Short mmCIF file of C-alpha atoms in Angstrom, two decimals:
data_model
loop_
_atom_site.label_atom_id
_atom_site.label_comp_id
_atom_site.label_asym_id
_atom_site.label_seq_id
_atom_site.Cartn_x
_atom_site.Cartn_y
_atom_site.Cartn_z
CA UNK A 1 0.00 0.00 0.00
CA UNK A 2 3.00 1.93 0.91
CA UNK A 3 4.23 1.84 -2.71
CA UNK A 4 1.19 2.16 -4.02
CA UNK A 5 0.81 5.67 -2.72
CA UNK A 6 4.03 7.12 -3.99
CA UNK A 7 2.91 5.63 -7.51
CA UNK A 8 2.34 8.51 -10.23
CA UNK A 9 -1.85 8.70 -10.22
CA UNK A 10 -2.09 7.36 -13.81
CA UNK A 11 0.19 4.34 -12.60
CA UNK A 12 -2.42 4.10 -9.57
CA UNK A 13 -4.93 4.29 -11.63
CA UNK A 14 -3.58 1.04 -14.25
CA UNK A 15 -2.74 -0.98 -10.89
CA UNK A 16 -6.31 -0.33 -9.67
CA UNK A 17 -7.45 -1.18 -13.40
CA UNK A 18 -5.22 -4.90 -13.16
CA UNK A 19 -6.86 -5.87 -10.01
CA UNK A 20 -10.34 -5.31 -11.17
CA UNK A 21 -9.63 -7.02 -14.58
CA UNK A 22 -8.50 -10.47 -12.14
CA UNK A 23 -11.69 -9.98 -10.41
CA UNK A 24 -13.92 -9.88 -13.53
CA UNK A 25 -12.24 -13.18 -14.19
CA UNK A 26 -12.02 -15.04 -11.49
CA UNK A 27 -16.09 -13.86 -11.31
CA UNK A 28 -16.13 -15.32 -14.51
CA UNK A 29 -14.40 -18.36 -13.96
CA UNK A 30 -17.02 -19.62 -11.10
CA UNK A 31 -19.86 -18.27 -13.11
CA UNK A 32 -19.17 -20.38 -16.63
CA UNK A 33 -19.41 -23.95 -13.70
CA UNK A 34 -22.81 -22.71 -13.03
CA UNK A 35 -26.07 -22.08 -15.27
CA UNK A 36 -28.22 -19.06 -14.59
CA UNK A 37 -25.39 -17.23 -14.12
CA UNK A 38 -26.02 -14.99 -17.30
CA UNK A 39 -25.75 -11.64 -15.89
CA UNK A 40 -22.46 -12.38 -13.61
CA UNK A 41 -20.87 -13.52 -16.33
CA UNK A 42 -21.81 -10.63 -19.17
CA UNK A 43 -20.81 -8.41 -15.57
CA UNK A 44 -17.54 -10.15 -15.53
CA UNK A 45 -16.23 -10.09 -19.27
CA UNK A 46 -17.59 -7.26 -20.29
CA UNK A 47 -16.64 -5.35 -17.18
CA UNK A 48 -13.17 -6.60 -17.82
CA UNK A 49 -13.22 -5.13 -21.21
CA UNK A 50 -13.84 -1.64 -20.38
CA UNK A 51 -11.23 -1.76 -17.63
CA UNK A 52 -8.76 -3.55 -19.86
CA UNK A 53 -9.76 -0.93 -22.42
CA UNK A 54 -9.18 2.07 -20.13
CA UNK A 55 -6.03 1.01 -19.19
CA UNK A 56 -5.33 0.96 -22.73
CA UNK A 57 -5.86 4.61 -23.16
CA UNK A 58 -4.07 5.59 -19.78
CA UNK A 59 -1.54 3.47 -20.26
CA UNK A 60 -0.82 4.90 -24.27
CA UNK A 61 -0.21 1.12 -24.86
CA UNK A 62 -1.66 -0.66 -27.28
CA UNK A 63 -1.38 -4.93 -26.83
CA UNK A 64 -2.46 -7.64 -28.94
CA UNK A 65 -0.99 -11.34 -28.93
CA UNK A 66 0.55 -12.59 -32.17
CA UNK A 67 1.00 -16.68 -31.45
CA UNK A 68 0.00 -18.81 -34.22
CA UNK A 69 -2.95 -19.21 -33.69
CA UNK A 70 -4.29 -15.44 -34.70
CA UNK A 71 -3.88 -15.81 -38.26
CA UNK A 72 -6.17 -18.81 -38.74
CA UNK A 73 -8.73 -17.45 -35.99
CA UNK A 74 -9.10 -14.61 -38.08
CA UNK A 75 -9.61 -16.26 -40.92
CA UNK A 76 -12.38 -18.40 -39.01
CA UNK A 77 -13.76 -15.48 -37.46
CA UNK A 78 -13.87 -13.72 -41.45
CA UNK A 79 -16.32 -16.56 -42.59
CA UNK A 80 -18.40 -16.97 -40.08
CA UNK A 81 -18.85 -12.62 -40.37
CA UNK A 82 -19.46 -13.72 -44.39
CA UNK A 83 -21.61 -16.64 -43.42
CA UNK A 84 -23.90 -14.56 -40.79
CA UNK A 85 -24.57 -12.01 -43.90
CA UNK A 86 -25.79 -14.29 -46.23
CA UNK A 87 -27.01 -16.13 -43.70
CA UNK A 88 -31.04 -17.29 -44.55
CA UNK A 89 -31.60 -15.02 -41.35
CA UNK A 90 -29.04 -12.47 -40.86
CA UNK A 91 -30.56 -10.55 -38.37
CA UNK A 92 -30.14 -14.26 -35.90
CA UNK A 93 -26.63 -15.21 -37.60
CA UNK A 94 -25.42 -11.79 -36.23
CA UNK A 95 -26.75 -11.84 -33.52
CA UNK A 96 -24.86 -15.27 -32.85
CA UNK A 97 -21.86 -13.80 -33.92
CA UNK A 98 -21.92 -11.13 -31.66
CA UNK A 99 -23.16 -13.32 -28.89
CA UNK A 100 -21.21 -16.65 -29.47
CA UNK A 101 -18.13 -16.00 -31.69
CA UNK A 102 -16.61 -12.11 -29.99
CA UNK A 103 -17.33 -13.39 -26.69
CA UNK A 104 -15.28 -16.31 -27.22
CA UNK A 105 -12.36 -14.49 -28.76
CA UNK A 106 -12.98 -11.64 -26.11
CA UNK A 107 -12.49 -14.24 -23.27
CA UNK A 108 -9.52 -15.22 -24.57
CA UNK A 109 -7.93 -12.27 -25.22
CA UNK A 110 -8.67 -10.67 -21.74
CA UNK A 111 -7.04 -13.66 -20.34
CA UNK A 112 -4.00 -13.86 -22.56
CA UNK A 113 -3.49 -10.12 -21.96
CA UNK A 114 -3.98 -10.15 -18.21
CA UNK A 115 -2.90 -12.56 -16.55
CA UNK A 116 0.87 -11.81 -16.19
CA UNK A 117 2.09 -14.02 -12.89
CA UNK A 118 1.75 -17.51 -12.02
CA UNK A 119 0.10 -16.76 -8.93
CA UNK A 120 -2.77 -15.50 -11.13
CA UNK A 121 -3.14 -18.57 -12.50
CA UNK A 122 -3.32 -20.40 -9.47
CA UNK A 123 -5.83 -18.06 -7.92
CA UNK A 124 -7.89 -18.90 -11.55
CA UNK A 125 -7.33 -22.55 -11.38
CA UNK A 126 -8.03 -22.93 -7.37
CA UNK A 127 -11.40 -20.95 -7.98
CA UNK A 128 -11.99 -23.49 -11.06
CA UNK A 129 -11.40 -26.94 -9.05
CA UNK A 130 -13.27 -25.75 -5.93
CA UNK A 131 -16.42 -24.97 -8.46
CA UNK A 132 -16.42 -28.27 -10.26
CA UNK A 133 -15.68 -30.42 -6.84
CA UNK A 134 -18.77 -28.38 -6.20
CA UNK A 135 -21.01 -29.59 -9.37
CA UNK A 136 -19.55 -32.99 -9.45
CA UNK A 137 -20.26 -33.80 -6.07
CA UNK A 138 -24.30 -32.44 -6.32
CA UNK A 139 -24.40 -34.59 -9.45
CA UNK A 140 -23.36 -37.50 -7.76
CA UNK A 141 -25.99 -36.36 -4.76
CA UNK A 142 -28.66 -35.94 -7.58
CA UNK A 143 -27.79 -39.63 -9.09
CA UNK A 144 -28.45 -41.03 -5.63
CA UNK A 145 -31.63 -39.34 -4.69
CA UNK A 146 -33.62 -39.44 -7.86
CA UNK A 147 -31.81 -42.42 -10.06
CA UNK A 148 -31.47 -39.86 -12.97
CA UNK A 149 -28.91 -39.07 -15.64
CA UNK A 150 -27.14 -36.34 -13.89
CA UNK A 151 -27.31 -32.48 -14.40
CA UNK A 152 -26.22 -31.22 -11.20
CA UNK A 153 -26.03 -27.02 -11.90
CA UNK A 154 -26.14 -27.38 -15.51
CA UNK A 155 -28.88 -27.25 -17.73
CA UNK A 156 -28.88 -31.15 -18.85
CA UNK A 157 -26.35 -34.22 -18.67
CA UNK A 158 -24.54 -32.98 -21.91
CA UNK A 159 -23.56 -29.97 -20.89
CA UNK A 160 -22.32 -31.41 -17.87
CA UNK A 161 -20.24 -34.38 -19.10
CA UNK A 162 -18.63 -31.75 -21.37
CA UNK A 163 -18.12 -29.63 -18.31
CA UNK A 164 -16.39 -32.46 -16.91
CA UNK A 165 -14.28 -33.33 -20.05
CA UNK A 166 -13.28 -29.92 -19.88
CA UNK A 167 -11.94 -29.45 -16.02
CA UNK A 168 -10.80 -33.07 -15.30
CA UNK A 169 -7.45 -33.06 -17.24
CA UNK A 170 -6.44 -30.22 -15.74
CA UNK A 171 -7.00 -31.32 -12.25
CA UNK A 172 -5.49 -34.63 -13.04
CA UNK A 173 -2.11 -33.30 -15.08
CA UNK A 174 -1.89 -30.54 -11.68
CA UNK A 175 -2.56 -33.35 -9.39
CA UNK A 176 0.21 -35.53 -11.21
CA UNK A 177 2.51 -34.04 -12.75
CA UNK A 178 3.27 -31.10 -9.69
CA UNK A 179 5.07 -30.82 -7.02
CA UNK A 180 3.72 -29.08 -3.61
CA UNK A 181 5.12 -27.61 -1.24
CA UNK A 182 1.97 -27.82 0.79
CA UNK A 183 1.34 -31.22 0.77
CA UNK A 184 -2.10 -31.63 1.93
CA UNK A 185 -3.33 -30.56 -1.56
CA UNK A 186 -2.41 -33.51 -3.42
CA UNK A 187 -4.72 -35.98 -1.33
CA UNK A 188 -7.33 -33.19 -1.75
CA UNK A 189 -7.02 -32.71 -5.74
CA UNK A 190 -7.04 -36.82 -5.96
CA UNK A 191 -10.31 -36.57 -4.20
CA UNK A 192 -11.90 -34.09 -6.23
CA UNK A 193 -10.81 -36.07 -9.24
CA UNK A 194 -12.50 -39.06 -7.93
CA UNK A 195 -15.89 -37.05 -7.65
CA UNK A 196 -15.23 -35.57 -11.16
CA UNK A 197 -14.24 -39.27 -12.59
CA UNK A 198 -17.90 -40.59 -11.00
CA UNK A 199 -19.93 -37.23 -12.09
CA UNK A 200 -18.54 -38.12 -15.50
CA UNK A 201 -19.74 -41.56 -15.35
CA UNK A 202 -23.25 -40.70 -14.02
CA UNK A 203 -24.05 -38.32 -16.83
CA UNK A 204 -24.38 -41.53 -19.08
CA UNK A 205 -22.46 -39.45 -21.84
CA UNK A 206 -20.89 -42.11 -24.30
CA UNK A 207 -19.16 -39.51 -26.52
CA UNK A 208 -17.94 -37.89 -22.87
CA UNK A 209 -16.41 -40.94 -22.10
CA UNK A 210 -14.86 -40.92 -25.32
CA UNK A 211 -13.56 -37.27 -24.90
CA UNK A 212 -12.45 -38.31 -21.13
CA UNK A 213 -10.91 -41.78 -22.21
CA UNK A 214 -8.87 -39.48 -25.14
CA UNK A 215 -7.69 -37.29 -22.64
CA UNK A 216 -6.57 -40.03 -20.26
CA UNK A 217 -4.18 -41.64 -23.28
CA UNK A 218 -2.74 -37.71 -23.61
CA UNK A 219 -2.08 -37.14 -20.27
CA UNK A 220 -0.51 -40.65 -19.50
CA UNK A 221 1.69 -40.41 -22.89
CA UNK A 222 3.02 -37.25 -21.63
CA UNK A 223 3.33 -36.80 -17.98
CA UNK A 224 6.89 -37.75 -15.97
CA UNK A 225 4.83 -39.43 -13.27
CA UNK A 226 3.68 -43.05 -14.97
CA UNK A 227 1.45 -43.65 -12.09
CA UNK A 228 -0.68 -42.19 -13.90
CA UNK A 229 -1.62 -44.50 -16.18
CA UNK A 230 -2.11 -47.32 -12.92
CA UNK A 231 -4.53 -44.43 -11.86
CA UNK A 232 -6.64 -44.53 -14.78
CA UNK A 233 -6.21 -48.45 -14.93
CA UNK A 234 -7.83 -48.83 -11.51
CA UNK A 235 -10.76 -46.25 -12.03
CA UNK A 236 -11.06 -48.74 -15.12
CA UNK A 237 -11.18 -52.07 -12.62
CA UNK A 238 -13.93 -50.04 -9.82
CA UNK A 239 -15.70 -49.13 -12.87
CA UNK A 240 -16.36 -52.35 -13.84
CA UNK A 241 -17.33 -54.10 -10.38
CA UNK A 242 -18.60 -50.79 -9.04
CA UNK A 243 -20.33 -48.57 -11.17
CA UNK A 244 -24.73 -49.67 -11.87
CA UNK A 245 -26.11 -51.95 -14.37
CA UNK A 246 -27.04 -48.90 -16.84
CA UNK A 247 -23.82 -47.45 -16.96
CA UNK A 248 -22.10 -50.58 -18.23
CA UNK A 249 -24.51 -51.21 -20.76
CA UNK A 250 -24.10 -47.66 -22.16
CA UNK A 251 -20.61 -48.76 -22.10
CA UNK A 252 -20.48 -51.88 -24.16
CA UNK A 253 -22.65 -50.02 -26.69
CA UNK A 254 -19.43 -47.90 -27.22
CA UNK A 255 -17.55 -51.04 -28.97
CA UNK A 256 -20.42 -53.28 -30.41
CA UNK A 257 -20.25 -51.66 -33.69
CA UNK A 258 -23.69 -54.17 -34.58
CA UNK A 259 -26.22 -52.05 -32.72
CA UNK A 260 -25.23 -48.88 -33.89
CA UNK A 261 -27.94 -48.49 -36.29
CA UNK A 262 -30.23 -49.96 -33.74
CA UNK A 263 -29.48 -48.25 -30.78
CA UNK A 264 -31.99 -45.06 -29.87
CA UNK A 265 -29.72 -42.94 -30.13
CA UNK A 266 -26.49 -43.73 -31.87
CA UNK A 267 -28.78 -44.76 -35.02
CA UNK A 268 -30.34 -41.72 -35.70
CA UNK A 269 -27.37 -39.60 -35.83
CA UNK A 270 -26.13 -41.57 -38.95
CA UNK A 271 -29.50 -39.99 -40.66
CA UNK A 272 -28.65 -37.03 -39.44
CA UNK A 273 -25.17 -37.08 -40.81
CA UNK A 274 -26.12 -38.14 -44.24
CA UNK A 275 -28.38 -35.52 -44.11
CA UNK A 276 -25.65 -32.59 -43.10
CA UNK A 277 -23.68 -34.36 -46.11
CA UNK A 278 -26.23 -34.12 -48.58
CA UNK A 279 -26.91 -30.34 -47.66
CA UNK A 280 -23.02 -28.97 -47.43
CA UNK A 281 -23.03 -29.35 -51.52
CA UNK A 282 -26.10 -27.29 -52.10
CA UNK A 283 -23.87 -24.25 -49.71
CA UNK A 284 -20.04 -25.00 -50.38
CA UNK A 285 -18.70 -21.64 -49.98
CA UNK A 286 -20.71 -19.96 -47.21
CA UNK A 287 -22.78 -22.45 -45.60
CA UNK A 288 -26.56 -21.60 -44.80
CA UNK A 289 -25.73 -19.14 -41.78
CA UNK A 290 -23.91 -18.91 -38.40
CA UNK A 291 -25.99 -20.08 -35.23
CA UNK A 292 -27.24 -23.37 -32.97
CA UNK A 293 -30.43 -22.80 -34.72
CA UNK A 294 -30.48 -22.57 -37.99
CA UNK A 295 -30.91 -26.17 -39.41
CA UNK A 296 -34.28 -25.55 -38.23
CA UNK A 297 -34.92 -22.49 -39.56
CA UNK A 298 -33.65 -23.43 -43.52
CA UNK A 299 -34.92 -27.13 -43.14
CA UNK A 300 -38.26 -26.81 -41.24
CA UNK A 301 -40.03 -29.96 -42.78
CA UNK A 302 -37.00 -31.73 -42.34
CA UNK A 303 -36.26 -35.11 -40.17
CA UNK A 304 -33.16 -33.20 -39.65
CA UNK A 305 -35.23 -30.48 -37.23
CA UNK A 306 -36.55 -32.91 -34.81
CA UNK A 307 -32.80 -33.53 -33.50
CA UNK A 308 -32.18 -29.97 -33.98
CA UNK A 309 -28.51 -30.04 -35.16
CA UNK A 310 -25.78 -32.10 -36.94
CA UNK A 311 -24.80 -34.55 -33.35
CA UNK A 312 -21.16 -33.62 -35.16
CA UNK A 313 -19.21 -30.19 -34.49
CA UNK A 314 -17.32 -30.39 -37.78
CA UNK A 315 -20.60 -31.41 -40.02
CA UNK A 316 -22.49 -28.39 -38.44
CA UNK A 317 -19.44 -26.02 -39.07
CA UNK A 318 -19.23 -27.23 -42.57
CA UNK A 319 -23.22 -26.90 -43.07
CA UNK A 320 -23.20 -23.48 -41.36
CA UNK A 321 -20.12 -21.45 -42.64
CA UNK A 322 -19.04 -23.61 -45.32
CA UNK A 323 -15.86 -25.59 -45.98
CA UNK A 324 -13.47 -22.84 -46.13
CA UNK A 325 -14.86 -22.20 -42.76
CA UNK A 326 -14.10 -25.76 -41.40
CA UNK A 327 -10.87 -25.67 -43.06
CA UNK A 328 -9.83 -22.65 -40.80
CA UNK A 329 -11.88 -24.22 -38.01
CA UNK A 330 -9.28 -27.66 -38.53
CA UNK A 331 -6.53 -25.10 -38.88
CA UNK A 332 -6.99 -23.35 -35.53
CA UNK A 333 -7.05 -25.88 -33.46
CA UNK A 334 -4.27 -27.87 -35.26
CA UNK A 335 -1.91 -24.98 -34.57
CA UNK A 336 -3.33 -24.69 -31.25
CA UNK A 337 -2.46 -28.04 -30.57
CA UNK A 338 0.95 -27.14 -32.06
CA UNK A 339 1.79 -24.01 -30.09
CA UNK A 340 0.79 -26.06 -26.79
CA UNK A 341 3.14 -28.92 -27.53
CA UNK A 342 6.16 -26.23 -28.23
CA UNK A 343 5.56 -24.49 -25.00
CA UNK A 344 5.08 -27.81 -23.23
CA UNK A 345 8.48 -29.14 -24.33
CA UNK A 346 10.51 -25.65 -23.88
CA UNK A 347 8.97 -25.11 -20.43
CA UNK A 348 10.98 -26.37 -17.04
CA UNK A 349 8.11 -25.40 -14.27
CA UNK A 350 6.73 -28.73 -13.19
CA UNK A 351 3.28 -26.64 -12.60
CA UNK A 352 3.67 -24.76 -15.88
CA UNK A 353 3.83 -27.73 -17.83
CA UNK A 354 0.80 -29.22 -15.88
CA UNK A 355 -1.15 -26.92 -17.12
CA UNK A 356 0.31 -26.55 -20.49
CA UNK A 357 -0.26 -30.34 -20.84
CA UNK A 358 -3.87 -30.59 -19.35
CA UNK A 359 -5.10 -27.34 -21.62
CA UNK A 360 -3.80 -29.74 -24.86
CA UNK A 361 -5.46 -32.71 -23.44
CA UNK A 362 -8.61 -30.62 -22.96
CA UNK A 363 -8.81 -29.58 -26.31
CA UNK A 364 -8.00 -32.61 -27.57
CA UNK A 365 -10.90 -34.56 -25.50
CA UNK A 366 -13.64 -31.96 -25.97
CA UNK A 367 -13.00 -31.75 -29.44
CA UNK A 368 -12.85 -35.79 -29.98
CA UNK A 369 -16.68 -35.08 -27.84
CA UNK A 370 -17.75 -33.02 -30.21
CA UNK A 371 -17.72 -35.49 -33.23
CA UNK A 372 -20.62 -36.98 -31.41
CA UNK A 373 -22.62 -33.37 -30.65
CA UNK A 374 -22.65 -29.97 -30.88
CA UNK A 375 -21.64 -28.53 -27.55
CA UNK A 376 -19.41 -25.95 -28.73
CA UNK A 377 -21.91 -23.45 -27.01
CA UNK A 378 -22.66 -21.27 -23.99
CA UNK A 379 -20.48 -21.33 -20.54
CA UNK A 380 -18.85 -24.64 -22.47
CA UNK A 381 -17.09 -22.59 -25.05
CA UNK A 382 -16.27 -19.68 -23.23
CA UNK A 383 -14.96 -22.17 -20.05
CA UNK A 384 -12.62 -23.84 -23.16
CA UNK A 385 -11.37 -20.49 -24.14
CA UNK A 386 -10.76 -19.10 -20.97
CA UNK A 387 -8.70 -22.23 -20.31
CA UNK A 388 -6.97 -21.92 -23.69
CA UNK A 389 -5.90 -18.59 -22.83
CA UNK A 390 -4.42 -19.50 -19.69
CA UNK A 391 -2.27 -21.69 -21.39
CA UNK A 392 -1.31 -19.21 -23.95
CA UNK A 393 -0.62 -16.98 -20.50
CA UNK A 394 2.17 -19.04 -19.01
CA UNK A 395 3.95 -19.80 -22.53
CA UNK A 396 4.13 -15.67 -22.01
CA UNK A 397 5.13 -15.55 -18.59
CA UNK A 398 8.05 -18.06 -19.14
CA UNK A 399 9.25 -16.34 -21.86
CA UNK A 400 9.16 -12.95 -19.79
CA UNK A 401 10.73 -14.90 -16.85
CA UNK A 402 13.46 -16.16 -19.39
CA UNK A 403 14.38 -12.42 -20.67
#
């Protein structure tokens, strides 16, 4: 405080600015584990951007990020723009971009450009596992009491598996591959993955499971600690003498490749795919318009209306912006992917690369979910940037810790 006051008042003013920018977040960081949260989070991000942007004009500073990954996101975010004007309903494809697409990209950029210290992090991350040991363990409450697929403070079972997909390899590449000096937290974080791990298997979420089992492979490949992969083993071996009746049905319906077509809901989404296939060539270029909704709203009469959407991220991007779009789409997260495996392997911090390595596995596993539905929506995608910025963070903070 001392300092503080013999700090020029503009300088004041910026520090004042910083410490209200890592509240927005860390607002925003319990908010996106909870639905119903609408107006803390638009409080959170957008409050963050006008105090990011006025310490822009005190500071006479302007900063924008240049990794690898801006060059194809603009190019993504350039058809989807195209795709919402010639859109069969602009006036909705707009207002998706405006509400879906910036958001994302302003999430990430506000975390990118403001978190500056490890500690930071921590504070974001801490907030993050104490919300989803939160969530998972009134899902597993909720299974108990009412015998239900589980929800807990999400809106249904899908968004919470992906919810799941999303936090769990970051609590399990911390809880692994760190070490603490406090060592009461590792018994804690192995507990909260142990609630996350059963929340996961109570939402009944095949393509989850996929997502989660994805992750698992990443995470075990890459981390020094090979216990890892007798950890995974084991939740394997209780799953199978443990977990209900229901749960290990859903399972074997993962691998019996006969039923597929059979099966309530695996079958239908092969309809629905041929259908997204057969539409993509009538709108190569730019798609049929940007927005969750607009199957419905070109195809009306359609079979394709009473699932709602494409059950597969990459047909729906394809059907929606066209296959330029999806091409950038691929792109982005391919040299996403690539940028987090460079800063993994240049980075010495045990906790660093924790988190370097559990963002990568997280996009790896939700993406892998998203062949099987469209969940690239909401709290989910802004959570997944968020997170993606915080890696993108640390690879900044090391290099500023290097110089």
């Amino acid at each position: 405080h001392y300092l503080l006051l013999k700090m020029p008042i503009n300088t004041k003013i910026i520090r004042w600015l910083e410490v209200s920018i890592e509240w927005c977040l860390l607002a925003l960081i319990v908010g996106l584990s909870f639905s119903h949260t609408a107006a803390l989070q638009a409080f959170a991000y957008v409050g963050g951007f006008i105090f990011w942007v006025i310490k822009f004009i005190l500071g006479k500073k302007f900063e924008f990020d240049k990794t690898s990954i801006w060059l194809p996101l603009l190019l993504f975010g350039i058809a989807i723009f195209i795709s919402g004007i010639t859109s069969v309903d602009p006036q909705y494809s707009l207002g998706q971009v405006r509400g879906e697409f910036i958001t994302y990209v302003l999430i990430y950029y506000l975390v990118v450009h403001n978190i500056r210290t490890i500690y930071q992090v921590k504070r974001l991350l801490s907030l993050l596992i104490i919300a989803s040991a939160i969530v998972g363990g009134y899902g597993i409450l909720q299974y108990f009491r009412h015998h239900i697929r589980i929800s807990s403070f999400l809106s249904d079972y899908n968004y919470l598996s992906t919810y799941l997909v999303i936090v769990i390899p970051i609590v399990a590449s911390i809880l692994f591959s760190s070490n603490f000096k406090r060592k009461f937290l590792k018994p804690i974080l192995l507990i909260v993955l142990l609630v996350l791990f059963i929340a996961l298997m109570f939402t009944l979420s095949r393509g989850a499971w996929v997502g989660f089992l994805c992750e698992a492979l990443i995470l075990t490949l890459f981390t020094k600690d090979k216990r890892l992969m007798s950890f995974f083993f084991l939740l394997c071996m209780i799953g199978v003498f443990f977990l209900p009746d229901n749960i290990l049905y859903r399972a074997k319906t993962i691998i019996d490749i006969s039923k597929y077509k059979t099966e309530e809901t695996i079958g239908p989404r092969f309809e629905v795919w041929k259908f997204g296939l057969s539409r993509i060539r009538e709108e190569p270029f730019f798609g049929i318009g940007y927005g969750r909704d607009i199957i419905p709203r070109k195809y009306p009469e359609e079979k394709m209306s009473i699932m709602g959407h494409e059950h597969n991220l990459f047909l729906e991007t394809a059907l929606e912006i066209g296959i330029p779009g999806l091409a950038a789409f691929i792109w982005l997260i391919g040299s996403l992917l690539k940028f987090l495996r460079k800063a993994f392997l240049s980075i010495e911090d045990d906790f660093k690369k924790a988190v370097i390595l559990g963002v990568g596995a997280m996009v790896v596993g939700f993406f892998v979910r998203c062949i099987f539905d469209c969940v690239y929506v909401d709290n989910l995608a802004r959570l997944l940037w968020m997170l993606i910025g915080v890696g993108v963070a640390i690879s900044k903070i090391n290099q500023q810790e290097q110089v």
